PDB file of C-alpha atoms in Angstrom:
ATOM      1  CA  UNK A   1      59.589  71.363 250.505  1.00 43.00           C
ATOM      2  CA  UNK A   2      56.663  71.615 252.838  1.00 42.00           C
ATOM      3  CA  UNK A   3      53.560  73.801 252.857  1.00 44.00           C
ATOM      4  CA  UNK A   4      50.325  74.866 254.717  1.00 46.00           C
ATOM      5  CA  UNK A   5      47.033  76.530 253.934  1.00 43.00           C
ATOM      6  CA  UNK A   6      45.117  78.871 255.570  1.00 41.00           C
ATOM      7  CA  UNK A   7      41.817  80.473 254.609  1.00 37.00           C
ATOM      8  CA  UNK A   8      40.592  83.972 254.864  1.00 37.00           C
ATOM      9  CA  UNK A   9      37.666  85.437 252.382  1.00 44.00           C
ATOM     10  CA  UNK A  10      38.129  85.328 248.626  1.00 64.00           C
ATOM     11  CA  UNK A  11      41.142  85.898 248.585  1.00 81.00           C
ATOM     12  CA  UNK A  12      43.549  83.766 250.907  1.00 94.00           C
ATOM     13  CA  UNK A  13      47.331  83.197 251.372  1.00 95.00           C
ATOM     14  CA  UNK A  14      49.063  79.586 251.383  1.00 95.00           C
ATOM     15  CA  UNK A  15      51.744  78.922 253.427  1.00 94.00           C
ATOM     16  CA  UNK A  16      54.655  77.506 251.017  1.00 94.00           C
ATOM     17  CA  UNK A  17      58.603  76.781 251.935  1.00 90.00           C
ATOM     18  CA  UNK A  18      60.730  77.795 249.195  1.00 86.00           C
ATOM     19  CA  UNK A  19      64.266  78.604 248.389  1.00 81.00           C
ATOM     20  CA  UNK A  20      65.196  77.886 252.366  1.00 84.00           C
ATOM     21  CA  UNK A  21      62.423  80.349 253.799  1.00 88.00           C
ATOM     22  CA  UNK A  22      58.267  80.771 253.945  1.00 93.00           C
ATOM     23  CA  UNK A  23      56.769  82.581 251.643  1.00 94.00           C
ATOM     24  CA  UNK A  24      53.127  83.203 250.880  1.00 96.00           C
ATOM     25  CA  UNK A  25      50.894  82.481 247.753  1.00 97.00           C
ATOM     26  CA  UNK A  26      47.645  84.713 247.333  1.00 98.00           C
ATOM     27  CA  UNK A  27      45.004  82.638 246.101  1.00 98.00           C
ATOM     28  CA  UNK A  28      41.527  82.387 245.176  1.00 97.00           C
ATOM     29  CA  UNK A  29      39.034  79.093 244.531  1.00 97.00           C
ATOM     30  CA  UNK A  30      36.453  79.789 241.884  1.00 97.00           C
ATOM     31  CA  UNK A  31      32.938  77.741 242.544  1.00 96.00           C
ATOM     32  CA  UNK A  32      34.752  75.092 244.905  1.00 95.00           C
ATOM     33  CA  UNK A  33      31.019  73.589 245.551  1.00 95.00           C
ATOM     34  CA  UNK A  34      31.214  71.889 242.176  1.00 95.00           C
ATOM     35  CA  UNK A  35      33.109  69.268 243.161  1.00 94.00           C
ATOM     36  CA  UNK A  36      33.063  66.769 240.719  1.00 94.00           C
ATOM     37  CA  UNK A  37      33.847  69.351 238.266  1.00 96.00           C
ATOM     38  CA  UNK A  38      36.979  69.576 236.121  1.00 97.00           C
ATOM     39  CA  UNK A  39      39.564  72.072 237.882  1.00 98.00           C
ATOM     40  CA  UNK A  40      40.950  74.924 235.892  1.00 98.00           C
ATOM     41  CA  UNK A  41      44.178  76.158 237.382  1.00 98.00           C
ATOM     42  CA  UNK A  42      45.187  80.043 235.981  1.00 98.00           C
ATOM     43  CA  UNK A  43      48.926  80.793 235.351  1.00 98.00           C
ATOM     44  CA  UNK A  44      49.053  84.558 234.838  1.00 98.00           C
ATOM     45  CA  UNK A  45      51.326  86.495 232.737  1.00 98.00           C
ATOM     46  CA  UNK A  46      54.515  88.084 233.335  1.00 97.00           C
ATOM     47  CA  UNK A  47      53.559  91.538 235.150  1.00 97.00           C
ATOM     48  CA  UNK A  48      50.062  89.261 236.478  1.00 98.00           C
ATOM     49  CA  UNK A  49      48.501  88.402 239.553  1.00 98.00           C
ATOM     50  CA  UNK A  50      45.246  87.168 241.220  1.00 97.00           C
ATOM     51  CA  UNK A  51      43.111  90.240 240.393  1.00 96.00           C
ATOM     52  CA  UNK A  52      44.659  91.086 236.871  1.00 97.00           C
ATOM     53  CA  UNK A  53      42.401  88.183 235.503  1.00 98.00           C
ATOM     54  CA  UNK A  54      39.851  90.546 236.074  1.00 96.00           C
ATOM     55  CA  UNK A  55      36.471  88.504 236.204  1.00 96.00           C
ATOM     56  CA  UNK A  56      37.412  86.494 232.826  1.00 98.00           C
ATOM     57  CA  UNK A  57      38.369  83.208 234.636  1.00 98.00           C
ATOM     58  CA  UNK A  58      35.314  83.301 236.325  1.00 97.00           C
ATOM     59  CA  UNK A  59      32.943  83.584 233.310  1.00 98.00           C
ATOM     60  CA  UNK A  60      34.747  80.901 231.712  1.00 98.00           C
ATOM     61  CA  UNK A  61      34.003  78.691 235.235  1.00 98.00           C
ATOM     62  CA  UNK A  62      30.546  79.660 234.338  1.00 97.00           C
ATOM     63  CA  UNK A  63      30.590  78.837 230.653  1.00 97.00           C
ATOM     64  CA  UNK A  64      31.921  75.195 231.123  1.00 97.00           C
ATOM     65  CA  UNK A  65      30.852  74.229 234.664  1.00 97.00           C
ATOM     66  CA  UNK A  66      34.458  74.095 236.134  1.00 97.00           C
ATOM     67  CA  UNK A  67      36.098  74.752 239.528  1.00 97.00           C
ATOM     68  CA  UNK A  68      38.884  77.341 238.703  1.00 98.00           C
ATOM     69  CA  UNK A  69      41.952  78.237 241.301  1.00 98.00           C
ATOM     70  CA  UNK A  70      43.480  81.323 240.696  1.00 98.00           C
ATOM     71  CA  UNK A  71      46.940  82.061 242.489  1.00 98.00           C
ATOM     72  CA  UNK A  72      49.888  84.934 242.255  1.00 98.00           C
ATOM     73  CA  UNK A  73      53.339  83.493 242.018  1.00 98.00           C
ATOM     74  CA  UNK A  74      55.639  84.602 244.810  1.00 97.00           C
ATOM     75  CA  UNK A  75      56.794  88.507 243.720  1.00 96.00           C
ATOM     76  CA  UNK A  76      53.185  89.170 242.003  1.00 97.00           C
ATOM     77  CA  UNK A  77      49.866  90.648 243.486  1.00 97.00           C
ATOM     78  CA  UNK A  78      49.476  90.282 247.356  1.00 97.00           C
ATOM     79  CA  UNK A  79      51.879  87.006 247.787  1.00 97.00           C
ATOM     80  CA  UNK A  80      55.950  87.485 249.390  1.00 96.00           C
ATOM     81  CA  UNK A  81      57.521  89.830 247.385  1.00 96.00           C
ATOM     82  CA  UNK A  82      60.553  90.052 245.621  1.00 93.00           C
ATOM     83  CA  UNK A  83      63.683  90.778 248.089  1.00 89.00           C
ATOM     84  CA  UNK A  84      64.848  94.202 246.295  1.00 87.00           C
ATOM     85  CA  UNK A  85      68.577  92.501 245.601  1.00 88.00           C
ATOM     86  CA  UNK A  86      66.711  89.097 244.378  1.00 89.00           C
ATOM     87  CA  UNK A  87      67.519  88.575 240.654  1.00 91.00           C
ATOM     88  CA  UNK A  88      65.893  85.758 238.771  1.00 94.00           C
ATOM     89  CA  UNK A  89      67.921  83.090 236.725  1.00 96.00           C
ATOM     90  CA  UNK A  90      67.209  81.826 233.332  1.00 97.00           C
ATOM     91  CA  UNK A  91      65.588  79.027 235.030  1.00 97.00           C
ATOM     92  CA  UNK A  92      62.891  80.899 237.044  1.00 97.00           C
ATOM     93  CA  UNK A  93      59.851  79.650 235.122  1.00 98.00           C
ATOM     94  CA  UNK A  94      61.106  75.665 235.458  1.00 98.00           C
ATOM     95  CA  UNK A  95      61.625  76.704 239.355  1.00 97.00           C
ATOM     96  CA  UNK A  96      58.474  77.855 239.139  1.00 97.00           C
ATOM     97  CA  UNK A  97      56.757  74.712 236.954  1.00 98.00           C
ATOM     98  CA  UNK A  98      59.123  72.040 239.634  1.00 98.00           C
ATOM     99  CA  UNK A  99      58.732  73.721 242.930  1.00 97.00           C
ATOM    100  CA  UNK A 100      55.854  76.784 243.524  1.00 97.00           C
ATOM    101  CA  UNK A 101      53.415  75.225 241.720  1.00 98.00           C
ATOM    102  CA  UNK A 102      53.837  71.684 243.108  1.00 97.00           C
ATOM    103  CA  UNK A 103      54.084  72.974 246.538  1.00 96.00           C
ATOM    104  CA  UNK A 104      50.633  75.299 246.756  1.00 97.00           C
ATOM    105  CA  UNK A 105      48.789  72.315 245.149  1.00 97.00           C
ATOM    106  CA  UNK A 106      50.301  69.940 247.947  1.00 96.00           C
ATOM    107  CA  UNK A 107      49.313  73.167 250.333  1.00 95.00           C
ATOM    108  CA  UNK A 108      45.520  73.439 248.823  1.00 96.00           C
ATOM    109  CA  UNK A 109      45.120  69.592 249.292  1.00 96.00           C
ATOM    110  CA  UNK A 110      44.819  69.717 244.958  1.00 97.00           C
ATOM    111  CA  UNK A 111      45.320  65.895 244.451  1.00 94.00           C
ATOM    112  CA  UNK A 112      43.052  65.644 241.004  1.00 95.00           C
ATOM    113  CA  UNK A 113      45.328  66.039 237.708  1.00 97.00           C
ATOM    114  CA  UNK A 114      44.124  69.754 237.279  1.00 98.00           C
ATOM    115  CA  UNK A 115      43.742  71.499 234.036  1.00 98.00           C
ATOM    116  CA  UNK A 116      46.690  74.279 233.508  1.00 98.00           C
ATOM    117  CA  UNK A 117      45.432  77.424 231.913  1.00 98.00           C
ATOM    118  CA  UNK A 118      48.159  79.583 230.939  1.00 98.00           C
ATOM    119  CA  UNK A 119      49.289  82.963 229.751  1.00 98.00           C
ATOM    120  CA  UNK A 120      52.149  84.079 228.227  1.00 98.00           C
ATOM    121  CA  UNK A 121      55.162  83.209 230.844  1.00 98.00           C
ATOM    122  CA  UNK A 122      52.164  80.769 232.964  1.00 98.00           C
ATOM    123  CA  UNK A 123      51.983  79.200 229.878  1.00 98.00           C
ATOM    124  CA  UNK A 124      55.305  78.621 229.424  1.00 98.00           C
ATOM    125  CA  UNK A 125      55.550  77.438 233.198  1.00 98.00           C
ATOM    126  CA  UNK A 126      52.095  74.857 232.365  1.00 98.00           C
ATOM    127  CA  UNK A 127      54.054  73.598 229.464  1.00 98.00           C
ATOM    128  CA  UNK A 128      57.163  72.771 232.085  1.00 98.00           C
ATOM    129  CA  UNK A 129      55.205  71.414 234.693  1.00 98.00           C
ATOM    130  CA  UNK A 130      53.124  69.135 232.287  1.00 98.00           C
ATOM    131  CA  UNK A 131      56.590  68.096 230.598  1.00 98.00           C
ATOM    132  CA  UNK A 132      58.218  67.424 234.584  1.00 98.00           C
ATOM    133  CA  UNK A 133      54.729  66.215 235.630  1.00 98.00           C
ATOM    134  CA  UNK A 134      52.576  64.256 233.120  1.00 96.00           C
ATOM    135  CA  UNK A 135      50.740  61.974 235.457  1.00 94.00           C
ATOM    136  CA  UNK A 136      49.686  65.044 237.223  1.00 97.00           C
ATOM    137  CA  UNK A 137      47.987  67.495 234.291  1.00 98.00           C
ATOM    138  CA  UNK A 138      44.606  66.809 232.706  1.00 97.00           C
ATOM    139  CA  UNK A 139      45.307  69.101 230.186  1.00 98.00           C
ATOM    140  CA  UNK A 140      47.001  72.298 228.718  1.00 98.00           C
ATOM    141  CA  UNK A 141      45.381  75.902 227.347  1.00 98.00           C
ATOM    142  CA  UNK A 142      48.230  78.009 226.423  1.00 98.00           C
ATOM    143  CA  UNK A 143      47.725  81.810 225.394  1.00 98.00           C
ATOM    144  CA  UNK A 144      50.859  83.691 223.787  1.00 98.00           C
ATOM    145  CA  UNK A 145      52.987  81.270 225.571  1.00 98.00           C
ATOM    146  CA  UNK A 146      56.958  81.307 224.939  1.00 98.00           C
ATOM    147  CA  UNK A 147      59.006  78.480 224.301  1.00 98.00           C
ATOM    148  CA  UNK A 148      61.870  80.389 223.308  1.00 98.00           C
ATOM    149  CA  UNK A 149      62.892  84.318 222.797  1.00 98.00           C
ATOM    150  CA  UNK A 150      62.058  86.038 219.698  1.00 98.00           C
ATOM    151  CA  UNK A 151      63.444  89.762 218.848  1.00 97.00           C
ATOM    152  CA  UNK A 152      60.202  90.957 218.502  1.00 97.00           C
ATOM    153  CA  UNK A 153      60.078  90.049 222.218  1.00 97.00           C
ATOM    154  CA  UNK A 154      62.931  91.944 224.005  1.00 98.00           C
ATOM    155  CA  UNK A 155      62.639  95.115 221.506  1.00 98.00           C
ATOM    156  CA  UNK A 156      58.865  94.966 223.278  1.00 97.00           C
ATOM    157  CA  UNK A 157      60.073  94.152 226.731  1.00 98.00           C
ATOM    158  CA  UNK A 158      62.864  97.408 226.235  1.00 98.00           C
ATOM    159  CA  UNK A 159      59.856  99.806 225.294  1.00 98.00           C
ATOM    160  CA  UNK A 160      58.033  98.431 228.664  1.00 97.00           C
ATOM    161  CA  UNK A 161      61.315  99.381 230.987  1.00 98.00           C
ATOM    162  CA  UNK A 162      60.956 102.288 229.829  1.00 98.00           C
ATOM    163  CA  UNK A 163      57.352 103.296 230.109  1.00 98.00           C
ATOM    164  CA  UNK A 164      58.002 101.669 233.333  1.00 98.00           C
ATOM    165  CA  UNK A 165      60.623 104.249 234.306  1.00 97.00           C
ATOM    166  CA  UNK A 166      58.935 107.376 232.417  1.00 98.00           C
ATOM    167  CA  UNK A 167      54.955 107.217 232.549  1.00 97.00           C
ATOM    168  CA  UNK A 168      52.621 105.968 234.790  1.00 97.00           C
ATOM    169  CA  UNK A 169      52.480 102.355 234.511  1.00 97.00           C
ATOM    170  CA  UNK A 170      54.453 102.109 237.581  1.00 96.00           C
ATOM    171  CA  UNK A 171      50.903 103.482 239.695  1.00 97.00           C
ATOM    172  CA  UNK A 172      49.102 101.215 237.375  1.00 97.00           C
ATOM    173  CA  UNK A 173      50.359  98.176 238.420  1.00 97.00           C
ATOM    174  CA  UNK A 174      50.462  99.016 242.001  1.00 96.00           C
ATOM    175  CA  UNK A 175      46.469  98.930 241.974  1.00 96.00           C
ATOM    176  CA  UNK A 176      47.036  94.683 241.091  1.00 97.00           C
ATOM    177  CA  UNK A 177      50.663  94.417 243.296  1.00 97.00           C
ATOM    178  CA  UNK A 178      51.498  95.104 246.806  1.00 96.00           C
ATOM    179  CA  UNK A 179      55.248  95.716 245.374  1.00 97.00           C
ATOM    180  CA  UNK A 180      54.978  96.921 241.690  1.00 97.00           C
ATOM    181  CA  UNK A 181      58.859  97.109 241.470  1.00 96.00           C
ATOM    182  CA  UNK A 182      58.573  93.369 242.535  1.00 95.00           C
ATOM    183  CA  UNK A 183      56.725  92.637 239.938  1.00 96.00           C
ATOM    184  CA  UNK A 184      58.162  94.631 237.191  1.00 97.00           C
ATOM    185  CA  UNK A 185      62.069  94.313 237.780  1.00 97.00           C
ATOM    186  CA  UNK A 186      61.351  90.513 238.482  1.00 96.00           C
ATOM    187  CA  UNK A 187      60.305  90.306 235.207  1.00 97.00           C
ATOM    188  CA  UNK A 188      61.833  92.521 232.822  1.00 98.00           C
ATOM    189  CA  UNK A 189      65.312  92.365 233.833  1.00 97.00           C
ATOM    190  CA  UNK A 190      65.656  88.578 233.475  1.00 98.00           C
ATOM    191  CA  UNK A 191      63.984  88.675 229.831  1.00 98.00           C
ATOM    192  CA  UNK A 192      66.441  91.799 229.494  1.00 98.00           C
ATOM    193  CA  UNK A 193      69.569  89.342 230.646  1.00 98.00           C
ATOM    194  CA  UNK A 194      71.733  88.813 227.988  1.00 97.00           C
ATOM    195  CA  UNK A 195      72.555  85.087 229.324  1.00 97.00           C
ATOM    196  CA  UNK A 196      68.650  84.694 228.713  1.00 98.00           C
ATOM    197  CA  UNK A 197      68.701  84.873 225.078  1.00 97.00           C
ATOM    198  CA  UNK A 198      69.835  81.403 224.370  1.00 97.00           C
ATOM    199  CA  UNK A 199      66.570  80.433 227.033  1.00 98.00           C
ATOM    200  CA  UNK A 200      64.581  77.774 224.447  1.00 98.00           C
ATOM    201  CA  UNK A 201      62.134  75.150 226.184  1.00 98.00           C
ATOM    202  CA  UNK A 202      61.809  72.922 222.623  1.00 98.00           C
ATOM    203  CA  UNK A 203      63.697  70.224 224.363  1.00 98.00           C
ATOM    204  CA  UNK A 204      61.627  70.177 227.217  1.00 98.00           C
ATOM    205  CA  UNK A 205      58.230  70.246 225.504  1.00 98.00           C
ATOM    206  CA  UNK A 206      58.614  67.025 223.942  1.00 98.00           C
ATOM    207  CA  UNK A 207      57.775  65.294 227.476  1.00 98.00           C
ATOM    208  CA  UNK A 208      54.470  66.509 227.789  1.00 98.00           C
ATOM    209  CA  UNK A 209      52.081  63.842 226.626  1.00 97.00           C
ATOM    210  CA  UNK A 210      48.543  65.767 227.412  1.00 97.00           C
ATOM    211  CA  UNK A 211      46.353  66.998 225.551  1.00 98.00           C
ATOM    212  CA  UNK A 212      47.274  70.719 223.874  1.00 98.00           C
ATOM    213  CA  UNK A 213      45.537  73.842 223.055  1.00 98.00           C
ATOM    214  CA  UNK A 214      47.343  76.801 222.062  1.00 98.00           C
ATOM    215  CA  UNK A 215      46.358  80.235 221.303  1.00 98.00           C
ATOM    216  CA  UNK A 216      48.179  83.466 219.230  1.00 98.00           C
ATOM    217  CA  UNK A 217      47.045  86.882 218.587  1.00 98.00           C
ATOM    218  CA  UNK A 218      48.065  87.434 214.908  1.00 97.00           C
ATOM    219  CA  UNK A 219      49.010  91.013 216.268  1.00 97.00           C
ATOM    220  CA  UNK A 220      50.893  89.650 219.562  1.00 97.00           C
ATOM    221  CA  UNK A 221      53.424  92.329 219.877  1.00 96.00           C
ATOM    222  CA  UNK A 222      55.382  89.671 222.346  1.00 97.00           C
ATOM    223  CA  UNK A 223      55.701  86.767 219.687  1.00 97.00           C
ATOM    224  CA  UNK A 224      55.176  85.228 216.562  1.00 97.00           C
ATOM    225  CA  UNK A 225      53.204  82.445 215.158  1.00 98.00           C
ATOM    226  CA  UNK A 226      56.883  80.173 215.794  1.00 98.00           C
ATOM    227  CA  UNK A 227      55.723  79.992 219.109  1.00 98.00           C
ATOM    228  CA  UNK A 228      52.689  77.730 218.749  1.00 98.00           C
ATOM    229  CA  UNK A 229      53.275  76.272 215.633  1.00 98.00           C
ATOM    230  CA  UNK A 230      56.991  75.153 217.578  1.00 98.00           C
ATOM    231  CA  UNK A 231      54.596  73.513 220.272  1.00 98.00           C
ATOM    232  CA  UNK A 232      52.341  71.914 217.645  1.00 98.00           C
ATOM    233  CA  UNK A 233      55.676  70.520 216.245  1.00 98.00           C
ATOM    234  CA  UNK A 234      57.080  68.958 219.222  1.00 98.00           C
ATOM    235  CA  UNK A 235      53.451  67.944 220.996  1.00 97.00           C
ATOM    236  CA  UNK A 236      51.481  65.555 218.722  1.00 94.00           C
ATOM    237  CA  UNK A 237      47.831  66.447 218.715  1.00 92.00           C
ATOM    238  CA  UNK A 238      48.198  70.101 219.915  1.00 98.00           C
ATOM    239  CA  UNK A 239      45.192  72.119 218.346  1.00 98.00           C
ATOM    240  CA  UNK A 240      46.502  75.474 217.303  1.00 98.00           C
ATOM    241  CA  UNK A 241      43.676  78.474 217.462  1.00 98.00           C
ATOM    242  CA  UNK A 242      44.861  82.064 215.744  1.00 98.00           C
ATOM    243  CA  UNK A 243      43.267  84.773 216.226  1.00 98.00           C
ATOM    244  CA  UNK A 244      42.873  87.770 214.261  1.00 96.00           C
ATOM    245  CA  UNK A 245      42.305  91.232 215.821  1.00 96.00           C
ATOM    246  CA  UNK A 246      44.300  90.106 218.928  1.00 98.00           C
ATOM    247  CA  UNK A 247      47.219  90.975 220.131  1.00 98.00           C
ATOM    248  CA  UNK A 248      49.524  89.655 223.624  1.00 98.00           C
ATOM    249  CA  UNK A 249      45.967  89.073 225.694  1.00 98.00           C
ATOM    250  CA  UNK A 250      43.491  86.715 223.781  1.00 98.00           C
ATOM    251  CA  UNK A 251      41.327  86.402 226.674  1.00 98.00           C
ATOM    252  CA  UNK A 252      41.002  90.206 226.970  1.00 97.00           C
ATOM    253  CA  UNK A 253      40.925  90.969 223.098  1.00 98.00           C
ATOM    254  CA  UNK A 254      38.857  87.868 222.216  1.00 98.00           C
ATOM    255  CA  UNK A 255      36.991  86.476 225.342  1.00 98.00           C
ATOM    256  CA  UNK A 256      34.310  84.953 223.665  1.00 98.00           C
ATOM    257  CA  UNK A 257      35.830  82.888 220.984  1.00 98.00           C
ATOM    258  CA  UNK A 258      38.897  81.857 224.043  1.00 98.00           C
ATOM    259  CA  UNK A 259      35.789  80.710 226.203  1.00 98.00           C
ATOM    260  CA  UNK A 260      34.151  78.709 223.813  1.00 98.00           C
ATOM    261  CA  UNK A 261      37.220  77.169 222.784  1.00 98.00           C
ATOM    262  CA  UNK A 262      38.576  76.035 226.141  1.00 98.00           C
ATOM    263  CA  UNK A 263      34.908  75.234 226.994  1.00 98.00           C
ATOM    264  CA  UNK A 264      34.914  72.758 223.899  1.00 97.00           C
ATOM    265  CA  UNK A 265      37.916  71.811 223.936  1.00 97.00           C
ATOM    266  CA  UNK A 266      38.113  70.216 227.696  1.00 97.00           C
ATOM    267  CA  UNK A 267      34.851  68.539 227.156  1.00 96.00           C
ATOM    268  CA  UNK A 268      35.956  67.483 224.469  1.00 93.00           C
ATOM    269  CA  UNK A 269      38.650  65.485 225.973  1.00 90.00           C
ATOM    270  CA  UNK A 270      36.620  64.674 228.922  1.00 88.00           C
ATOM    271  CA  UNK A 271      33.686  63.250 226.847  1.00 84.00           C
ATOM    272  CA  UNK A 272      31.306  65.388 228.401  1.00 81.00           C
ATOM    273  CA  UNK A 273      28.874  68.199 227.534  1.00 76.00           C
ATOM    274  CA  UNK A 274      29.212  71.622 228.933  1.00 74.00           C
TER     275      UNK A 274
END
C-alpha cells in the first residue's frame, strides 16, 4: 500500500492506494504550528465526515493546546466515493483500523504515536487500530463506540433507512457529502446485514494496551451502557465517563464536560498541564 499528499487550503485530499486502485482522503490539520503538541486524530461517526465535526474538534484543540487532524474515510464527505455496486463486509471497520488509516498517516508524514479520538463506528475503528497497532497510539477517547451489536442498535438503524428513503435527511446529508447515498447505503446496509449480527470486537480489544477513555450518553438511542462497561472489562485502566442528558453525540449534547474530560484526561497521561 502506497500513498501521497497533496495540499490545497483547509481542506485537502491525500493520495492513498487501496483495495487495488487510488482513492482520495479529504482532510484537514487543526493548529499544525504547535508542533510539539500532542496530536488528536478525529474518527467520525457512521453517516460523518470532515465538516460534520462542526467546529467542536477545534475548540477542544483550543482547550488543551493540541494539533488535531481531521479526515473523511473513503465513501464520506468530499473523499472517493462509494462505487454504487460496492457493498461493505463485516470487516469494513478492521479494513479501515489495518489499512485507510495506516496509509493517510504514512501519506501526511504522521510518524508521532497520535491520540485517536473516536465516535461511534471511529471509535470502534480507534479501538482496532490501537489493538493491531499499540506501539503506534498515544491514547484512546471513545464516544458511543460499538464493540458489538445490540437490538437497540439495528431497530434504530431500520427507523434511519427509512427516514432516509421518506423525509429529507437524504438533502441533509448532502450539505456534509459529495455522494449522500455513499454515505448512507455504505453504512446502513452493512449494520442491516444479517451476517453482521454475530460482528463482536471483545476478542480484539484485549490487545490494546493504551490508555482508555470512554464515553455513553445514558439516552444513546444506538447502545447501551454494555458497550463501555465491555471495554472497561477487557482494557485494564479504561476510565468510563456517563453522561446524563445525552444521547448518540456526547460531544454535541455535552461539549463542555467531553472537552474538559479529554483535556484532563490526556494531560493527565502526558504529565502535563493544559
Amino acid at each position: 500500500m502506497s500513498a501521497t499528499a497533496s495540499s490545497g487550503g483547509p481542506a485537502s485530499l491525500a493520495s492513498i492506494s487501496w483495495r487495488g486502485q487510488v482513492v482520495q482522503v479529504e482532510y484537514q490539520w487543526i493548529a499544525p504550528e504547535r508542533t510539539q503538541a500532542p496530536l488528536v486524530v478525529f474518527l467520525h461517526e457512521g453517516l460523518g465526515s470532515v465538516a460534520m465535526w462542526k467546529d467542536f474538534p477545534a475548540q477542544l484543540c483550543a482547550a488543551g493546546g493540541f494539533r488535531g487532524l481531521m479526515f473523511s474515510r473513503p465513501g464520506y464527505g468530499r473523499s472517493t466515493p462509494r462505487a454504487p455496486d460496492e457493498h461493505w463486509g463485516v470487516d469494513f471497520m478492521h479494513r479501515q483500523a489495518h489499512e485507510v488509516l495506516p496509509a493517510l498517516l504514512q501519506a501526511l508524514g504522521v510518524v508521532e504515536a497520535p491520540w485517536l479520538f473516536g465516535h461511534s463506528d471511529g471509535a470502534s475503528i480507534a479501538l482496532l487500530y490501537a489493538a493491531k497497532f499499540p506501539n503506534h497510539v498515544a491514547g484512546l477517547v471513545l464516544l458511543a463506540p460499538h464493540i458489538l451489536v445490540e437490538d437497540v442498535t439495528i431497530a434504530n438503524i431500520e427507523l434511519a433507512r427509512t427516514a432516509y428513503e421518506t423525509t429529507d435527511l437524504r438533502n441533509k446529508l448532502g450539505r456534509y457529502h459529495d455522494d449522500a447515498d455513499s454515505a448512507f447505503w455504505g453504512w446502513n446496509r452493512i449494520w442491516l446485514d444479517p451476517a453482521f449480527r454475530t460482528w463482536n470486537i471483545g476478542a480484539d480489544i484485549t490487545a490494546v494496551r493504551a490508555p482508555v477513555l470512554a464515553v455513553q450518553g445514558l439516552d444513546d438511542e444506538y447502545g447501551t451502557l454494555a458497550q463501555i462497561r465491555g471495554i472497561a472489562g477487557r482494557v485494564p485502566g479504561t476510565q468510563l465517563l456517563e453522561l446524563d442528558g445525552c444521547a448518540h453525540s456526547p460531544h454535541r449534547d455535552r461539549p463542555g464536560d467531553v472537552i474538559s474530560e479529554t483535556v484532563a484526561f490526556i494531560h493527565g497521561a502526558c504529565g502535563t498541564r493544559p
